[in-house]
Short mmCIF file of C-alpha atoms and ligand atoms in Angstrom, two decimals:
data_model
loop_
_atom_site.label_atom_id
_atom_site.label_comp_id
_atom_site.label_asym_id
_atom_site.label_seq_id
_atom_site.Cartn_x
_atom_site.Cartn_y
_atom_site.Cartn_z
CA MET A 1 -110.79 -133.53 -125.10
CA GLN A 2 -107.18 -134.31 -125.79
CA VAL A 3 -106.50 -137.97 -126.61
CA VAL A 4 -102.91 -139.14 -126.27
CA ILE A 5 -101.90 -142.60 -127.52
CA ILE A 6 -98.58 -143.92 -126.19
CA PRO A 7 -96.97 -147.34 -126.75
CA THR A 8 -96.64 -148.66 -123.20
CA ALA A 9 -98.43 -148.51 -119.86
CA GLU A 10 -95.30 -147.19 -118.20
CA GLN A 11 -95.12 -144.28 -120.64
CA VAL A 12 -98.82 -143.59 -120.05
CA GLY A 13 -97.99 -143.14 -116.36
CA ARG A 14 -95.03 -140.90 -117.14
CA VAL A 15 -96.99 -138.55 -119.40
CA ALA A 16 -99.88 -138.32 -116.93
CA ALA A 17 -97.43 -137.73 -114.08
CA ALA A 18 -95.88 -134.87 -116.05
CA LYS A 19 -99.29 -133.17 -116.12
CA VAL A 20 -99.75 -133.59 -112.38
CA ALA A 21 -96.17 -132.47 -111.72
CA LYS A 22 -96.71 -129.25 -113.65
CA VAL A 23 -99.75 -128.40 -111.52
CA VAL A 24 -97.85 -129.06 -108.27
CA ARG A 25 -94.78 -127.12 -109.45
CA ASP A 26 -96.95 -124.12 -110.34
CA LYS A 27 -98.94 -124.28 -107.07
CA ALA A 28 -97.25 -125.81 -104.01
CA ASP A 29 -100.57 -126.10 -102.17
CA ALA A 30 -102.45 -127.58 -105.13
CA VAL A 31 -105.48 -129.80 -104.57
CA ILE A 32 -105.22 -133.11 -106.41
CA GLY A 33 -107.92 -135.71 -106.92
CA VAL A 34 -106.60 -139.26 -106.64
CA ALA A 35 -107.96 -142.53 -107.96
CA THR A 36 -107.30 -146.05 -106.77
CA GLY A 37 -107.21 -149.28 -108.82
CA SER A 38 -104.36 -150.46 -111.04
CA SER A 39 -104.44 -147.73 -113.70
CA PRO A 40 -102.90 -144.83 -111.77
CA LEU A 41 -100.12 -146.89 -110.14
CA THR A 42 -97.61 -145.98 -112.86
CA ILE A 43 -98.49 -142.29 -112.32
CA TYR A 44 -97.78 -142.54 -108.59
CA ALA A 45 -94.56 -144.47 -109.27
CA ASP A 46 -93.34 -141.75 -111.62
CA LEU A 47 -94.34 -138.97 -109.21
CA ALA A 48 -92.51 -140.81 -106.40
CA ARG A 49 -89.40 -140.95 -108.60
CA ARG A 50 -89.60 -137.18 -109.05
CA VAL A 51 -90.07 -136.66 -105.31
CA ASP A 52 -87.09 -138.91 -104.54
CA ALA A 53 -85.01 -136.96 -107.05
CA GLY A 54 -85.90 -133.74 -105.23
CA GLU A 55 -87.81 -132.37 -108.27
CA LEU A 56 -91.23 -132.23 -106.60
CA ASP A 57 -92.60 -131.52 -103.15
CA PHE A 58 -96.06 -132.70 -102.11
CA SER A 59 -95.82 -131.60 -98.47
CA ALA A 60 -98.33 -128.75 -98.92
CA VAL A 61 -100.57 -130.58 -101.41
CA ARG A 62 -104.10 -131.56 -100.40
CA ALA A 63 -105.66 -134.71 -101.87
CA PHE A 64 -109.19 -136.04 -102.24
CA ALA A 65 -109.88 -139.67 -103.14
CA LEU A 66 -112.70 -140.45 -105.54
CA ASP A 67 -114.37 -143.22 -103.61
CA GLU A 68 -114.40 -145.78 -100.81
CA TYR A 69 -116.09 -149.09 -100.15
CA VAL A 70 -118.92 -149.22 -97.65
CA GLY A 71 -118.74 -151.82 -94.91
CA LEU A 72 -115.03 -152.53 -95.23
CA ASP A 73 -112.93 -151.89 -92.15
CA LEU A 74 -110.77 -148.81 -92.78
CA ALA A 75 -107.77 -150.87 -91.69
CA HIS A 76 -108.51 -153.55 -94.33
CA GLU A 77 -105.63 -153.62 -96.82
CA GLN A 78 -108.07 -153.04 -99.71
CA SER A 79 -109.97 -150.16 -98.14
CA TYR A 80 -109.22 -147.06 -100.19
CA HIS A 81 -108.05 -145.41 -96.96
CA SER A 82 -105.29 -148.04 -96.86
CA VAL A 83 -104.57 -147.99 -100.59
CA ILE A 84 -104.31 -144.20 -100.76
CA ARG A 85 -102.12 -144.13 -97.64
CA ASN A 86 -99.76 -146.76 -99.08
CA GLU A 87 -99.66 -145.68 -102.72
CA VAL A 88 -100.03 -141.93 -102.44
CA THR A 89 -99.62 -140.37 -98.99
CA GLU A 90 -96.51 -142.26 -97.95
CA ARG A 91 -94.81 -142.57 -101.33
CA LEU A 92 -95.27 -138.93 -102.31
CA GLY A 93 -94.81 -137.47 -98.85
CA LEU A 94 -98.21 -135.83 -98.39
CA LYS A 95 -99.23 -134.80 -94.90
CA PRO A 96 -101.85 -137.36 -93.70
CA ALA A 97 -104.03 -134.53 -92.35
CA LEU A 98 -104.28 -133.12 -95.89
CA VAL A 99 -105.44 -136.40 -97.47
CA HIS A 100 -109.16 -137.11 -97.56
CA VAL A 101 -111.09 -140.27 -98.41
CA PRO A 102 -114.90 -140.60 -98.17
CA ASP A 103 -115.88 -142.24 -94.89
CA GLY A 104 -117.44 -145.57 -95.88
CA SER A 105 -117.74 -146.59 -92.25
CA ALA A 106 -119.73 -143.54 -91.10
CA ALA A 107 -122.89 -144.21 -89.10
CA ASP A 108 -124.65 -141.55 -91.18
CA LEU A 109 -123.52 -142.16 -94.77
CA PRO A 110 -125.59 -139.43 -96.49
CA ARG A 111 -124.17 -136.95 -94.00
CA ALA A 112 -120.62 -138.20 -94.67
CA CYS A 113 -121.23 -137.64 -98.40
CA ALA A 114 -122.51 -134.10 -97.89
CA ASP A 115 -119.55 -133.34 -95.59
CA TYR A 116 -117.15 -134.62 -98.25
CA GLU A 117 -118.63 -132.30 -100.88
CA GLN A 118 -118.29 -129.40 -98.43
CA LEU A 119 -114.68 -130.31 -97.67
CA ILE A 120 -113.82 -130.18 -101.38
CA ARG A 121 -115.55 -126.81 -101.71
CA ASP A 122 -113.76 -125.48 -98.60
CA ALA A 123 -110.44 -126.52 -100.13
CA GLY A 124 -111.21 -124.35 -103.16
CA GLY A 125 -111.96 -127.24 -105.51
CA VAL A 126 -109.71 -129.78 -107.19
CA ASP A 127 -106.93 -128.48 -109.47
CA ILE A 128 -106.30 -131.77 -111.25
CA GLN A 129 -108.29 -135.00 -110.98
CA ILE A 130 -106.65 -138.33 -111.83
CA LEU A 131 -109.10 -140.90 -113.20
CA GLY A 132 -109.22 -144.47 -114.41
CA ILE A 133 -112.16 -146.02 -116.24
CA GLY A 134 -113.96 -149.28 -115.53
CA ALA A 135 -114.52 -151.82 -118.29
CA ASN A 136 -118.21 -150.86 -118.05
CA GLY A 137 -117.41 -147.17 -118.52
CA HIS A 138 -117.62 -146.08 -114.89
CA ILE A 139 -115.48 -143.26 -113.52
CA GLY A 140 -115.13 -143.05 -109.78
CA PHE A 141 -117.75 -145.64 -108.92
CA ASN A 142 -120.40 -143.91 -111.01
CA GLU A 143 -121.84 -147.00 -112.60
CA PRO A 144 -123.83 -146.96 -115.86
CA THR A 145 -127.00 -144.82 -115.59
CA SER A 146 -125.39 -142.51 -113.03
CA SER A 147 -126.69 -138.97 -113.40
CA PHE A 148 -124.40 -136.35 -114.91
CA ALA A 149 -125.69 -134.10 -112.11
CA SER A 150 -124.72 -136.55 -109.35
CA ARG A 151 -122.77 -135.56 -106.25
CA THR A 152 -120.98 -137.69 -103.65
CA ARG A 153 -123.39 -140.42 -102.63
CA ILE A 154 -123.90 -144.11 -101.89
CA LYS A 155 -123.90 -146.40 -104.92
CA THR A 156 -124.45 -150.09 -105.49
CA LEU A 157 -121.50 -151.58 -107.33
CA ALA A 158 -122.33 -153.16 -110.69
CA PRO A 159 -121.82 -156.94 -110.93
CA ARG A 160 -119.12 -156.33 -113.57
CA THR A 161 -117.23 -153.99 -111.22
CA ARG A 162 -117.37 -156.45 -108.34
CA ALA A 163 -116.14 -159.24 -110.61
CA ASP A 164 -113.32 -157.04 -111.97
CA ASN A 165 -112.25 -156.01 -108.46
CA ALA A 166 -112.33 -159.55 -107.06
CA ARG A 167 -108.64 -159.72 -108.03
CA PHE A 168 -107.93 -157.37 -105.12
CA PHE A 169 -109.79 -159.74 -102.75
CA HIS A 170 -107.99 -163.06 -103.44
CA ASP A 171 -110.38 -163.67 -106.37
CA ASP A 172 -113.18 -164.20 -103.87
CA LEU A 173 -116.28 -162.37 -105.12
CA GLU A 174 -117.97 -162.81 -101.74
CA GLN A 175 -115.36 -160.56 -100.14
CA VAL A 176 -115.94 -157.66 -102.55
CA PRO A 177 -118.18 -155.06 -100.94
CA THR A 178 -121.53 -154.46 -102.60
CA HIS A 179 -121.73 -150.71 -101.94
CA CYS A 180 -119.50 -147.68 -102.02
CA LEU A 181 -119.38 -143.94 -101.56
CA THR A 182 -118.27 -142.11 -104.67
CA GLN A 183 -117.85 -138.57 -105.85
CA GLY A 184 -120.59 -137.89 -108.37
CA LEU A 185 -120.12 -137.05 -112.01
CA ALA A 186 -120.88 -133.39 -111.32
CA THR A 187 -118.33 -133.42 -108.49
CA ILE A 188 -115.69 -134.82 -110.87
CA LEU A 189 -116.62 -132.32 -113.60
CA ASP A 190 -116.01 -129.46 -111.13
CA ALA A 191 -112.28 -130.24 -111.08
CA ARG A 192 -110.30 -127.71 -113.09
CA ARG A 193 -108.43 -130.39 -115.07
CA LEU A 194 -109.12 -134.08 -115.66
CA VAL A 195 -106.52 -136.64 -116.65
CA LEU A 196 -107.77 -140.15 -117.31
CA VAL A 197 -105.47 -143.09 -117.96
CA ALA A 198 -106.38 -146.51 -119.38
CA THR A 199 -104.24 -149.40 -120.51
CA GLY A 200 -104.86 -152.86 -121.93
CA ALA A 201 -107.32 -154.35 -124.42
CA GLY A 202 -109.91 -154.87 -121.68
CA LYS A 203 -110.48 -151.10 -121.64
CA ALA A 204 -110.70 -150.63 -125.42
CA ASP A 205 -114.51 -150.67 -125.65
CA ALA A 206 -114.94 -148.33 -122.67
CA VAL A 207 -112.34 -145.90 -124.05
CA ALA A 208 -113.98 -145.86 -127.50
CA ALA A 209 -117.41 -145.25 -125.96
CA MET A 210 -116.07 -142.50 -123.69
CA VAL A 211 -114.15 -140.62 -126.37
CA GLU A 212 -116.19 -141.19 -129.53
CA GLY A 213 -119.56 -142.47 -128.39
CA PRO A 214 -122.69 -140.41 -127.81
CA LEU A 215 -122.97 -138.62 -124.48
CA SER A 216 -124.85 -141.13 -122.35
CA SER A 217 -125.21 -142.11 -118.72
CA MET A 218 -124.87 -145.69 -119.99
CA CYS A 219 -121.17 -144.82 -120.28
CA PRO A 220 -120.47 -142.43 -117.38
CA GLY A 221 -116.99 -141.74 -118.78
CA THR A 222 -118.64 -139.75 -121.59
CA ALA A 223 -119.06 -137.02 -118.96
CA LEU A 224 -115.48 -136.07 -119.90
CA GLN A 225 -116.89 -134.78 -123.22
CA LEU A 226 -118.50 -131.99 -121.17
CA HIS A 227 -115.23 -130.86 -119.56
CA PRO A 228 -113.15 -128.04 -121.08
CA ASP A 229 -109.78 -129.48 -119.95
CA ALA A 230 -109.89 -133.28 -120.13
CA THR A 231 -106.93 -135.38 -121.24
CA VAL A 232 -107.25 -139.10 -121.96
CA ILE A 233 -103.93 -140.97 -122.06
CA VAL A 234 -104.04 -144.55 -123.31
CA ASP A 235 -101.71 -147.26 -124.54
CA GLU A 236 -102.06 -148.84 -127.99
CA ASP A 237 -104.21 -151.72 -126.68
CA ALA A 238 -106.69 -149.45 -124.93
CA ALA A 239 -106.75 -147.25 -128.07
CA SER A 240 -107.42 -150.17 -130.41
CA ARG A 241 -111.14 -149.41 -130.93
CA LEU A 242 -110.75 -145.66 -131.51
CA ILE A 243 -111.94 -144.68 -134.99
CA LEU A 244 -109.87 -141.48 -135.08
CA ALA A 245 -106.69 -142.98 -133.57
CA ASP A 246 -104.50 -141.72 -136.44
CA TYR A 247 -105.82 -138.21 -135.97
CA TYR A 248 -105.01 -138.28 -132.23
CA ARG A 249 -101.50 -139.62 -132.96
CA HIS A 250 -100.90 -136.92 -135.56
CA THR A 251 -102.22 -134.18 -133.29
CA TYR A 252 -100.02 -135.24 -130.38
CA ALA A 253 -96.93 -135.63 -132.60
CA HIS A 254 -97.40 -132.07 -133.86
CA LEU A 255 -98.36 -130.26 -130.67
CA PRO A 256 -97.04 -126.72 -130.70
CA ALA A 257 -94.33 -126.15 -128.08
CA TRP A 258 -96.61 -124.03 -125.89
CA GLN A 259 -99.05 -126.92 -125.56
CA ARG A 260 -96.48 -129.54 -124.51
CA TYR A 261 -96.25 -130.68 -120.93
CA GLU A 262 -93.96 -133.70 -121.20
CA ASP A 263 -90.65 -133.12 -119.52
C1 F6R B 301 -110.88 -145.96 -108.47
C2 F6R B 301 -112.05 -145.73 -109.31
C3 F6R B 301 -112.39 -146.57 -110.48
C4 F6R B 301 -111.21 -147.18 -111.22
C5 F6R B 301 -111.69 -148.10 -112.31
C6 F6R B 301 -110.56 -148.75 -113.07
O1 F6R B 301 -110.81 -144.98 -107.44
O2 F6R B 301 -112.74 -144.84 -109.00
O3 F6R B 301 -113.13 -145.80 -111.38
O4 F6R B 301 -110.43 -146.15 -111.76
O5 F6R B 301 -112.48 -149.10 -111.74
O6 F6R B 301 -109.87 -149.60 -112.21
P1 F6R B 301 -108.51 -150.26 -112.65
O7 F6R B 301 -107.55 -149.14 -112.84
O8 F6R B 301 -108.09 -151.12 -111.50
O9 F6R B 301 -108.76 -151.00 -113.92
#
């Protein structure tokens, strides 16, 4: 795992965007995994800047979202269908037909989950997966005690996650869905590269557990320890509980040229 500590949230987005940009530049029809929530917004903003500058073209890129609420109208402004359309598809210029989000309104949810797994396989797998982490250590909506072998499935959102996400629903906990569909931890680990971003002191405990804690389903983010190409990019606040922070800073400051991806 590569751990990169950068001063500001904006810079976190820029460095993560550089990783995604490299994948898309090298492979015009790359498959990217996209997350929702606040964390990746600076990544999408920086990628949009590159698209607007004519440096990047997402028109042949395929995208798979990590998760979706169950029981929320797809047209609801907080459905991940809406969020991905607004933040990713439209801003980066992806073709809507190439953007996939689990179908949380399907009549047969287990079937929708199995179909989603198949769709990812048919696309040849995900080249780079963007991730955030919940304050309780979840990635995707794989809440604590999720199996490392899990695949796309229905999950019950943890009380902490619903409380944290109430900010997207006018601070009204009642409006936050109770269930979701989420890619499983094994689905996420199948991606060829993982890039996880986290900012702010509220993520410091989760980041420390994910990077330096024992592998445990109590912190699903620790699944990244099993991946051969995982990069965790955090600001100083999110890094504040890392025991080996100085080592990560030193390592990043002395990366050999061939390992650099910032541009
Ligand atoms: C979003 C997702 C979640 C979020 C996590 C952090 O698709 O799967 O794991 O990445 O809840 O959310 P924010 O970034 O809003 O703190």
